[in-house]
């Protein structure tokens, strides 16, 4: 990696990735200018491989030439390195622990189950349906009657989960799950978050996500 | 809110490496706590109400409020008691990100690849799990070189840090792997830095106080394997 330590922020990303979108939302919430670099995941760039040699995955945030990998780690880094602007994580240690717990829950459960919803058929798909409803209801329980997961302010857990709201339509069409029906509070939260500039700007339109997955299904021969 | 000032209670199970992580963090910080051994076959009301989502150990209860997930607990202990002992996470945001990256790697690649070793039925599956775990351990060797800066003794540099605690919790199980499966996970001929790290870690007072006896872990894992095989045979 000869000489050039580029100053500033670059985000190596892929347009539809909910993990990448977490980072874009966090950067915008903190009003941080950055260069967005769309990656071809079928033909990974030298920059991506060099920046994330361990996983070779997006997103990667490069700050003054130094890479940070893993979306939630990137979001925490953004919060801590640019601490003068409003915090995404609460200052109270217990509240922080709760935020980390729920972000970890979202990471462990949502994407994997969501993938099984559109990738499988028959019994495994039924199982994925059941699990997804349980996951969404658990998250709705954590939200309770608060406007956001963290309370009155949009924060870490909201950032962690909001990109997946663009996938609700896909879950509905392929997995026959209506978030509106099963978890009305969560649906209301999604709408509320959708009114924020950072979310509006960075979430993929739900129809585009659906098209993307529909194309993938054809490619994998999943009817 | 039940519990007095700064009252710490840890719900655990002696064999769990995740519980060991929490114990290590508490001991490193010199924090007194009450340990409650949970019977996972007959979970207590306190346990179920403290971790309704996952129903797993460890659970740390501080002034009556529960914290779950070992990595979250260790970070909480570090955050909630800032003046006490050496911080587990560094102060610099970039170094914190690096520590969190390797912590996540341990979870996603070492623990996740390795856990099936105790559950899978065929030798092929077990060999594949072992192969993946060994590959992950080799990557960790590189990480240790990077993190310790060549001069430090630990992932945290000169002193034990976040990554050391998370990996340290697994040590008795890492050692148990060879008698259980024939595969040595931390082999001085393949990963000399990690082997030296493990020796150094085990010499620490906190490790001596907290780490499980390896033979006891081996016995536990063998009994667990038998139980799992029996229950899956019964379900077929």
Short mmCIF file of C-alpha atoms in Angstrom, two decimals:
data_model
loop_
_atom_site.label_atom_id
_atom_site.label_comp_id
_atom_site.label_asym_id
_atom_site.label_seq_id
_atom_site.Cartn_x
_atom_site.Cartn_y
_atom_site.Cartn_z
CA UNK A 1 0.00 0.00 0.00
CA UNK A 2 2.41 2.63 -1.33
CA UNK A 3 2.36 6.16 0.08
CA UNK A 4 -1.08 7.53 -0.62
CA UNK A 5 -3.01 7.92 2.61
CA UNK A 6 -6.05 9.71 1.22
CA UNK A 7 -7.53 12.22 3.60
CA UNK A 8 -11.20 12.13 4.45
CA UNK A 9 -13.89 9.48 4.37
CA UNK A 10 -14.65 6.90 1.71
CA UNK A 11 -17.32 4.23 1.91
CA UNK A 12 -16.89 1.03 -0.10
CA UNK A 13 -20.42 -0.24 -0.49
CA UNK A 14 -23.06 -1.97 -2.62
CA UNK A 15 -26.25 -0.09 -3.41
CA UNK A 16 -28.86 -2.47 -1.96
CA UNK A 17 -26.90 -3.60 1.10
CA UNK A 18 -28.76 -2.84 4.33
CA UNK A 19 -25.41 -3.07 6.12
CA UNK A 20 -23.93 -0.40 3.89
CA UNK A 21 -27.02 1.73 4.37
CA UNK A 22 -26.48 1.71 8.14
CA UNK A 23 -23.15 3.44 7.53
CA UNK A 24 -24.57 5.92 5.01
CA UNK A 25 -27.34 6.86 7.46
CA UNK A 26 -24.85 7.30 10.32
CA UNK A 27 -22.58 9.48 8.18
CA UNK A 28 -25.52 11.67 7.17
CA UNK A 29 -26.86 11.88 10.73
CA UNK A 30 -23.46 13.24 11.72
CA UNK A 31 -23.39 15.52 8.65
CA UNK A 32 -20.08 14.01 7.53
CA UNK A 33 -19.08 14.41 3.88
CA UNK A 34 -17.76 11.22 2.29
CA UNK A 35 -17.00 9.66 -1.07
CA UNK A 36 -19.30 6.77 -1.98
CA UNK A 37 -17.57 4.02 -3.94
CA UNK A 38 -19.94 1.43 -5.44
CA UNK A 39 -18.30 -1.99 -5.50
CA UNK A 40 -18.74 -4.78 -8.04
CA UNK A 41 -19.15 -7.79 -5.78
CA UNK A 42 -18.80 -10.20 -8.67
CA UNK A 43 -15.39 -8.76 -9.48
CA UNK A 44 -13.91 -7.37 -6.28
CA UNK A 45 -11.62 -4.39 -6.59
CA UNK A 46 -8.07 -4.29 -5.36
CA UNK A 47 -9.09 -1.49 -3.03
CA UNK A 48 -11.79 -3.65 -1.41
CA UNK A 49 -9.51 -6.66 -1.02
CA UNK A 50 -6.75 -4.48 0.38
CA UNK A 51 -9.10 -2.70 2.77
CA UNK A 52 -10.85 -5.83 4.03
CA UNK A 53 -8.44 -8.70 3.46
CA UNK A 54 -10.04 -10.86 6.16
CA UNK A 55 -13.63 -10.87 4.88
CA UNK A 56 -13.45 -9.11 1.48
CA UNK A 57 -16.92 -7.72 2.15
CA UNK A 58 -18.64 -4.38 2.09
CA UNK A 59 -19.22 -2.05 3.79
CA UNK A 60 -15.76 -0.69 4.54
CA UNK A 61 -15.23 2.84 5.79
CA UNK A 62 -11.82 4.25 4.97
CA UNK A 63 -10.85 7.22 7.14
CA UNK A 64 -7.62 9.02 6.29
CA UNK A 65 -6.48 5.85 4.57
CA UNK A 66 -7.31 3.48 7.45
CA UNK A 67 -10.08 0.91 6.95
CA UNK A 68 -12.85 0.09 9.42
CA UNK A 69 -14.91 -3.04 8.69
CA UNK A 70 -18.24 -4.52 9.85
CA UNK A 71 -21.24 -2.19 9.68
CA UNK A 72 -22.03 -1.86 13.40
CA UNK A 73 -18.36 -1.38 14.19
CA UNK A 74 -18.27 1.33 11.52
CA UNK A 75 -21.33 3.06 13.02
CA UNK A 76 -19.76 3.00 16.51
CA UNK A 77 -16.50 4.29 15.05
CA UNK A 78 -18.31 7.16 13.33
CA UNK A 79 -20.03 7.98 16.61
CA UNK A 80 -16.81 7.93 18.63
CA UNK A 81 -14.40 9.52 16.16
CA UNK A 82 -16.79 12.40 15.50
CA UNK A 83 -18.12 12.85 19.00
CA UNK A 84 -18.76 16.59 18.78
CA UNK A 85 -21.95 16.10 16.80
CA UNK A 86 -25.00 14.44 18.38
CA UNK A 87 -24.45 10.89 19.62
CA UNK A 88 -26.00 7.79 18.15
CA UNK A 89 -25.20 5.76 21.25
CA UNK A 90 -26.56 6.87 24.62
CA UNK A 91 -24.09 8.10 27.24
CA UNK A 92 -25.48 5.99 30.09
CA UNK A 93 -23.63 2.64 30.31
CA UNK A 94 -26.78 0.61 30.94
CA UNK A 95 -28.65 2.23 28.05
CA UNK A 96 -25.56 1.60 25.89
CA UNK A 97 -25.59 -2.07 26.88
CA UNK A 98 -29.25 -2.33 25.91
CA UNK A 99 -28.53 -0.68 22.56
CA UNK A 100 -25.67 -3.10 21.87
CA UNK A 101 -27.81 -6.06 22.89
CA UNK A 102 -30.58 -5.16 20.43
CA UNK A 103 -28.17 -4.32 17.62
CA UNK A 104 -26.56 -7.72 18.19
CA UNK A 105 -30.01 -9.38 18.14
CA UNK A 106 -30.84 -7.70 14.83
CA UNK A 107 -27.51 -8.81 13.38
CA UNK A 108 -27.93 -12.40 14.53
CA UNK A 109 -31.51 -12.83 13.37
CA UNK A 110 -32.95 -10.56 10.70
CA UNK A 111 -30.81 -10.97 7.58
CA UNK A 112 -30.38 -14.72 7.89
CA UNK A 113 -34.08 -15.37 8.45
CA UNK A 114 -35.02 -12.90 5.73
CA UNK A 115 -32.77 -14.72 3.28
CA UNK A 116 -34.40 -18.05 4.08
CA UNK A 117 -37.80 -16.43 3.45
CA UNK A 118 -37.05 -15.84 -0.23
CA UNK A 119 -34.52 -18.59 -0.85
CA UNK A 120 -36.53 -21.57 0.38
CA UNK A 121 -39.87 -23.20 -0.33
CA UNK A 122 -42.23 -25.53 1.49
CA UNK A 123 -41.41 -26.54 5.03
CA UNK A 124 -38.19 -24.51 5.48
CA UNK A 125 -40.00 -21.41 4.20
CA UNK A 126 -42.87 -21.98 6.62
CA UNK A 127 -40.32 -22.26 9.42
CA UNK A 128 -38.65 -19.01 8.27
CA UNK A 129 -42.07 -17.29 8.22
CA UNK A 130 -42.74 -18.33 11.80
CA UNK A 131 -39.30 -17.21 12.92
CA UNK A 132 -39.52 -13.85 11.16
CA UNK A 133 -42.85 -13.06 12.79
CA UNK A 134 -41.34 -13.94 16.16
CA UNK A 135 -38.28 -11.78 15.49
CA UNK A 136 -40.42 -8.81 14.43
CA UNK A 137 -42.69 -9.20 17.45
CA UNK A 138 -39.69 -9.37 19.77
CA UNK A 139 -38.32 -6.18 18.25
CA UNK A 140 -41.74 -4.56 18.53
CA UNK A 141 -41.70 -5.51 22.22
CA UNK A 142 -38.33 -3.83 22.64
CA UNK A 143 -39.64 -0.70 20.93
CA UNK A 144 -42.74 -0.58 23.12
CA UNK A 145 -44.51 2.76 23.00
CA UNK A 146 -41.33 4.77 22.45
CA UNK A 147 -40.95 6.79 19.24
CA UNK A 148 -37.52 5.20 18.66
CA UNK A 149 -35.71 2.18 20.06
CA UNK A 150 -33.46 4.42 22.14
CA UNK A 151 -36.32 6.59 23.40
CA UNK A 152 -37.04 10.08 22.13
CA UNK A 153 -34.06 10.27 19.83
CA UNK A 154 -33.17 8.32 16.69
CA UNK A 155 -30.14 6.24 17.65
CA UNK A 156 -27.94 3.19 17.25
CA UNK A 157 -30.62 0.49 17.22
CA UNK A 158 -32.80 2.50 14.84
CA UNK A 159 -29.80 2.84 12.50
CA UNK A 160 -29.15 -0.90 12.82
CA UNK A 161 -32.69 -1.92 11.91
CA UNK A 162 -34.12 0.78 9.62
CA UNK A 163 -32.46 -0.44 6.38
CA UNK A 164 -34.39 -3.70 6.74
CA UNK A 165 -37.67 -1.78 6.53
CA UNK A 166 -36.97 -1.48 2.79
CA UNK A 167 -37.16 -5.29 2.75
CA UNK A 168 -40.62 -5.53 4.32
CA UNK A 169 -42.26 -5.50 0.89
CA UNK A 170 -40.00 -8.35 -0.24
CA UNK A 171 -40.82 -10.33 2.92
CA UNK A 172 -44.49 -9.69 2.21
CA UNK A 173 -44.43 -10.80 -1.41
CA UNK A 174 -42.12 -13.80 -1.09
CA UNK A 175 -42.73 -14.74 2.51
CA UNK A 176 -46.39 -13.70 2.87
CA UNK A 177 -45.73 -11.67 5.99
CA UNK A 178 -47.54 -8.38 6.52
CA UNK A 179 -45.54 -6.26 8.96
CA UNK A 180 -48.42 -3.78 9.07
CA UNK A 181 -50.76 -6.51 10.29
CA UNK A 182 -48.41 -8.48 12.55
CA UNK A 183 -46.52 -5.54 14.10
CA UNK A 184 -48.38 -2.25 13.64
CA UNK A 185 -46.12 -0.37 16.09
CA UNK A 186 -43.07 -1.48 14.16
CA UNK A 187 -44.72 -0.42 10.89
CA UNK A 188 -45.44 2.99 12.46
CA UNK A 189 -41.82 3.25 13.59
CA UNK A 190 -40.66 2.45 10.06
CA UNK A 191 -42.83 5.25 8.70
CA UNK A 192 -41.55 7.67 11.33
CA UNK A 193 -37.92 6.85 10.51
CA UNK A 194 -38.72 7.15 6.82
CA UNK A 195 -39.41 10.84 7.36
CA UNK A 196 -35.82 11.55 8.37
CA UNK A 197 -33.58 12.98 5.66
CA UNK A 198 -30.79 10.46 6.28
CA UNK A 199 -33.19 7.54 5.91
CA UNK A 200 -35.10 8.97 2.93
CA UNK A 201 -31.87 9.55 1.07
CA UNK A 202 -30.21 6.21 1.76
CA UNK A 203 -32.78 3.43 1.85
CA UNK A 204 -33.42 1.59 -1.40
CA UNK A 205 -36.99 1.96 -2.65
CA UNK A 206 -38.82 -1.24 -1.57
CA UNK A 207 -39.79 -2.05 -5.19
CA UNK A 208 -36.10 -1.95 -6.18
CA UNK A 209 -35.21 -4.38 -3.38
CA UNK A 210 -38.00 -6.67 -4.54
CA UNK A 211 -36.77 -6.52 -8.16
CA UNK A 212 -33.23 -7.25 -7.02
CA UNK A 213 -34.30 -10.32 -5.06
CA UNK A 214 -36.62 -11.48 -7.84
CA UNK A 215 -33.66 -11.36 -10.23
CA UNK A 216 -31.47 -13.27 -7.76
CA UNK A 217 -34.13 -15.94 -7.38
CA UNK A 218 -34.24 -16.42 -11.16
CA UNK A 219 -30.45 -16.56 -11.26
CA UNK A 220 -30.39 -19.26 -8.57
CA UNK A 221 -33.25 -21.09 -10.23
CA UNK A 222 -35.52 -20.65 -7.24
CA UNK A 223 -39.01 -20.42 -8.61
CA UNK B 1 -35.34 -1.38 42.07
CA UNK B 2 -34.11 -4.37 44.08
CA UNK B 3 -30.44 -4.66 45.03
CA UNK B 4 -28.21 -2.28 46.91
CA UNK B 5 -25.60 0.16 45.66
CA UNK B 6 -23.39 -1.43 43.03
CA UNK B 7 -24.72 -4.91 43.70
CA UNK B 8 -23.47 -7.31 41.05
CA UNK B 9 -24.90 -10.77 40.47
CA UNK B 10 -23.73 -13.14 37.75
CA UNK B 11 -26.01 -15.94 36.58
CA UNK B 12 -23.92 -18.65 34.99
CA UNK B 13 -23.08 -22.26 34.33
CA UNK B 14 -19.60 -23.41 35.34
CA UNK B 15 -18.65 -24.97 32.01
CA UNK B 16 -19.75 -22.08 29.82
CA UNK B 17 -16.84 -20.23 28.18
CA UNK B 18 -19.13 -17.22 27.77
CA UNK B 19 -19.71 -17.08 31.52
CA UNK B 20 -15.93 -17.36 31.99
CA UNK B 21 -15.53 -14.18 29.92
CA UNK B 22 -17.81 -12.29 32.31
CA UNK B 23 -15.97 -13.67 35.35
CA UNK B 24 -12.62 -12.68 33.85
CA UNK B 25 -13.79 -9.11 33.29
CA UNK B 26 -15.17 -8.84 36.84
CA UNK B 27 -11.97 -10.21 38.36
CA UNK B 28 -9.71 -8.01 36.21
CA UNK B 29 -11.64 -4.99 37.44
CA UNK B 30 -11.51 -6.30 41.01
CA UNK B 31 -15.30 -6.11 41.32
CA UNK B 32 -17.00 -8.22 43.98
CA UNK B 33 -20.04 -10.14 42.76
CA UNK B 34 -22.41 -12.90 43.75
CA UNK B 35 -22.23 -15.93 41.48
CA UNK B 36 -25.35 -18.02 40.95
CA UNK B 37 -24.96 -21.40 39.24
CA UNK B 38 -28.01 -21.97 37.04
CA UNK B 39 -29.43 -25.39 36.31
CA UNK B 40 -30.04 -25.03 32.58
CA UNK B 41 -32.25 -28.10 32.63
CA UNK B 42 -34.49 -26.38 35.16
CA UNK B 43 -34.18 -22.65 34.63
CA UNK B 44 -34.92 -20.37 37.57
CA UNK B 45 -37.57 -17.67 37.47
CA UNK B 46 -34.91 -15.01 37.96
CA UNK B 47 -32.96 -16.34 35.01
CA UNK B 48 -35.95 -16.54 32.67
CA UNK B 49 -37.16 -13.06 33.60
CA UNK B 50 -33.64 -11.62 33.19
CA UNK B 51 -33.00 -13.03 29.73
CA UNK B 52 -36.37 -13.73 28.16
CA UNK B 53 -35.04 -13.23 24.62
CA UNK B 54 -32.23 -15.80 24.50
CA UNK B 55 -32.58 -17.71 27.78
CA UNK B 56 -28.80 -18.21 27.87
CA UNK B 57 -26.02 -17.57 30.35
CA UNK B 58 -24.25 -15.40 31.29
CA UNK B 59 -26.57 -12.74 32.65
CA UNK B 60 -25.08 -9.94 34.72
CA UNK B 61 -27.50 -8.23 37.07
CA UNK B 62 -26.36 -4.82 38.30
CA UNK B 63 -28.58 -3.10 40.85
CA UNK B 64 -31.38 -5.37 39.74
CA UNK B 65 -31.02 -4.59 36.03
CA UNK B 66 -29.98 -7.42 33.68
CA UNK B 67 -27.36 -7.28 30.94
CA UNK B 68 -27.12 -10.20 28.49
CA UNK B 69 -24.65 -11.46 25.85
CA UNK B 70 -21.05 -11.98 26.98
CA UNK B 71 -19.49 -9.32 24.73
CA UNK B 72 -22.13 -6.77 25.79
CA UNK B 73 -21.53 -7.68 29.45
CA UNK B 74 -17.76 -7.25 29.16
CA UNK B 75 -18.17 -3.86 27.49
CA UNK B 76 -20.70 -2.86 30.14
CA UNK B 77 -18.31 -3.78 32.96
CA UNK B 78 -15.70 -1.60 31.25
CA UNK B 79 -18.14 1.32 30.73
CA UNK B 80 -19.90 1.24 34.09
CA UNK B 81 -16.73 1.11 36.21
CA UNK B 82 -14.42 3.53 34.42
CA UNK B 83 -12.20 4.47 37.33
CA UNK B 84 -11.60 0.89 38.39
CA UNK B 85 -8.61 -1.12 37.12
CA UNK B 86 -7.23 -0.82 33.57
CA UNK B 87 -9.74 -0.13 30.80
CA UNK B 88 -10.38 -3.17 28.63
CA UNK B 89 -11.03 -1.16 25.48
CA UNK B 90 -8.47 1.44 24.37
CA UNK B 91 -9.34 5.13 24.35
CA UNK B 92 -8.57 5.77 20.68
CA UNK B 93 -11.63 5.27 18.41
CA UNK B 94 -9.65 3.51 15.66
CA UNK B 95 -8.00 1.10 18.08
CA UNK B 96 -11.43 0.41 19.59
CA UNK B 97 -12.72 -0.42 16.11
CA UNK B 98 -9.82 -2.84 15.58
CA UNK B 99 -10.47 -4.52 18.95
CA UNK B 100 -14.19 -4.85 18.14
CA UNK B 101 -13.33 -6.27 14.71
CA UNK B 102 -11.25 -9.09 16.22
CA UNK B 103 -13.87 -9.69 18.91
CA UNK B 104 -16.48 -10.11 16.17
CA UNK B 105 -14.09 -12.38 14.25
CA UNK B 106 -13.69 -14.65 17.25
CA UNK B 107 -17.47 -14.91 17.50
CA UNK B 108 -18.23 -15.32 13.81
CA UNK B 109 -15.33 -17.51 12.78
CA UNK B 110 -13.82 -19.30 15.75
CA UNK B 111 -16.85 -19.94 17.96
CA UNK B 112 -19.36 -20.45 15.16
CA UNK B 113 -17.13 -22.87 13.20
CA UNK B 114 -16.14 -24.71 16.32
CA UNK B 115 -19.44 -25.22 18.13
CA UNK B 116 -20.67 -27.84 15.65
CA UNK B 117 -17.70 -30.05 16.54
CA UNK B 118 -19.64 -31.10 19.63
CA UNK B 119 -22.93 -31.59 17.81
CA UNK B 120 -22.32 -33.01 14.35
CA UNK B 121 -22.87 -36.65 13.62
CA UNK B 122 -20.39 -37.61 10.92
CA UNK B 123 -16.61 -37.58 10.99
CA UNK B 124 -16.63 -35.56 7.76
CA UNK B 125 -18.69 -32.80 9.35
CA UNK B 126 -16.43 -32.81 12.39
CA UNK B 127 -13.30 -32.63 10.21
CA UNK B 128 -14.78 -29.76 8.21
CA UNK B 129 -15.62 -27.87 11.41
CA UNK B 130 -12.09 -28.50 12.70
CA UNK B 131 -10.58 -27.33 9.40
CA UNK B 132 -12.57 -24.09 9.47
CA UNK B 133 -11.72 -23.43 13.10
CA UNK B 134 -8.01 -24.01 12.49
CA UNK B 135 -8.13 -21.62 9.52
CA UNK B 136 -9.70 -18.99 11.77
CA UNK B 137 -7.09 -19.58 14.48
CA UNK B 138 -4.34 -18.96 11.91
CA UNK B 139 -5.89 -15.62 11.03
CA UNK B 140 -5.98 -14.77 14.74
CA UNK B 141 -2.26 -15.46 14.91
CA UNK B 142 -1.78 -12.65 12.41
CA UNK B 143 -4.12 -10.44 14.41
CA UNK B 144 -2.12 -10.99 17.58
CA UNK B 145 1.06 -10.00 15.80
CA UNK B 146 -0.65 -6.81 14.59
CA UNK B 147 -2.39 -5.93 17.85
CA UNK B 148 0.43 -6.61 20.23
CA UNK B 149 2.67 -4.48 18.02
CA UNK B 150 5.35 -7.11 18.21
CA UNK B 151 6.38 -5.94 21.65
CA UNK B 152 3.21 -6.36 23.71
CA UNK B 153 2.19 -9.59 25.32
CA UNK B 154 -1.54 -9.39 24.69
CA UNK B 155 -4.06 -8.32 22.06
CA UNK B 156 -4.51 -5.32 24.32
CA UNK B 157 -0.80 -4.50 24.14
CA UNK B 158 1.04 -4.57 27.45
CA UNK B 159 -2.03 -5.44 29.46
CA UNK B 160 -5.04 -7.67 29.04
CA UNK B 161 -7.75 -6.07 26.92
CA UNK B 162 -11.17 -6.74 25.45
CA UNK B 163 -10.04 -9.29 22.86
CA UNK B 164 -7.88 -11.11 25.42
CA UNK B 165 -10.93 -11.48 27.70
CA UNK B 166 -13.16 -12.76 24.91
CA UNK B 167 -10.58 -15.28 23.72
CA UNK B 168 -9.45 -16.01 27.27
CA UNK B 169 -12.91 -17.21 28.20
CA UNK B 170 -12.52 -19.97 25.62
CA UNK B 171 -9.11 -21.22 26.81
CA UNK B 172 -10.19 -24.29 28.78
CA UNK B 173 -12.32 -25.39 25.84
CA UNK B 174 -9.48 -24.66 23.38
CA UNK B 175 -7.29 -26.98 25.45
CA UNK B 176 -10.08 -29.57 25.76
CA UNK B 177 -10.38 -29.84 21.98
CA UNK B 178 -7.39 -32.15 21.61
CA UNK B 179 -8.47 -34.84 24.07
CA UNK B 180 -12.01 -34.56 22.68
CA UNK B 181 -11.37 -34.63 18.95
CA UNK B 182 -7.69 -35.31 18.40
CA UNK B 183 -7.12 -31.83 16.95
CA UNK B 184 -4.87 -29.37 18.75
CA UNK B 185 -6.35 -25.94 18.10
CA UNK B 186 -3.49 -23.85 19.46
CA UNK B 187 -0.33 -25.55 18.34
CA UNK B 188 3.03 -23.90 19.04
CA UNK B 189 4.44 -25.25 15.79
CA UNK B 190 1.65 -23.63 13.72
CA UNK B 191 0.63 -20.58 15.75
CA UNK B 192 3.54 -19.83 18.07
CA UNK B 193 2.34 -16.38 19.12
CA UNK B 194 -1.06 -17.69 20.17
CA UNK B 195 0.54 -20.61 21.99
CA UNK B 196 2.74 -18.19 23.93
CA UNK B 197 -0.26 -15.93 24.52
CA UNK B 198 -2.22 -18.84 25.96
CA UNK B 199 0.60 -19.77 28.35
CA UNK B 200 1.03 -16.18 29.41
CA UNK B 201 -2.71 -15.75 29.89
CA UNK B 202 -2.99 -18.86 32.04
CA UNK B 203 -0.25 -17.55 34.34
CA UNK B 204 -2.34 -14.51 35.26
CA UNK B 205 -3.88 -14.54 38.74
CA UNK B 206 -7.31 -13.85 37.27
CA UNK B 207 -6.99 -16.82 34.92
CA UNK B 208 -5.95 -19.11 37.75
CA UNK B 209 -8.93 -17.92 39.77
CA UNK B 210 -11.47 -18.28 36.99
CA UNK B 211 -10.55 -20.75 34.24
CA UNK B 212 -12.22 -24.13 34.42
CA UNK B 213 -10.26 -27.32 34.96
CA UNK B 214 -9.62 -28.79 31.48
CA UNK B 215 -10.36 -32.40 32.53
CA UNK B 216 -13.70 -31.30 33.96
CA UNK B 217 -14.53 -29.58 30.66
CA UNK B 218 -13.55 -32.69 28.69
CA UNK B 219 -15.80 -34.85 30.89
CA UNK B 220 -18.64 -32.35 30.54
CA UNK B 221 -18.31 -32.18 26.74
CA UNK B 222 -18.22 -35.96 26.40
CA UNK B 223 -21.38 -36.31 28.49
CA UNK B 224 -23.02 -33.54 26.44
CA UNK B 225 -22.12 -35.27 23.18
CA UNK B 226 -23.64 -38.52 24.43
CA UNK B 227 -26.82 -36.74 25.55
CA UNK B 228 -27.17 -34.92 22.21
CA UNK B 229 -26.61 -38.12 20.24
CA UNK B 230 -29.19 -39.92 22.34
CA UNK B 231 -31.79 -37.20 21.97
CA UNK B 232 -31.28 -36.94 18.19
CA UNK B 233 -31.54 -40.73 17.86
CA UNK B 234 -34.75 -40.60 19.87
CA UNK B 235 -36.11 -37.88 17.57
CA UNK B 236 -35.38 -39.79 14.36
#
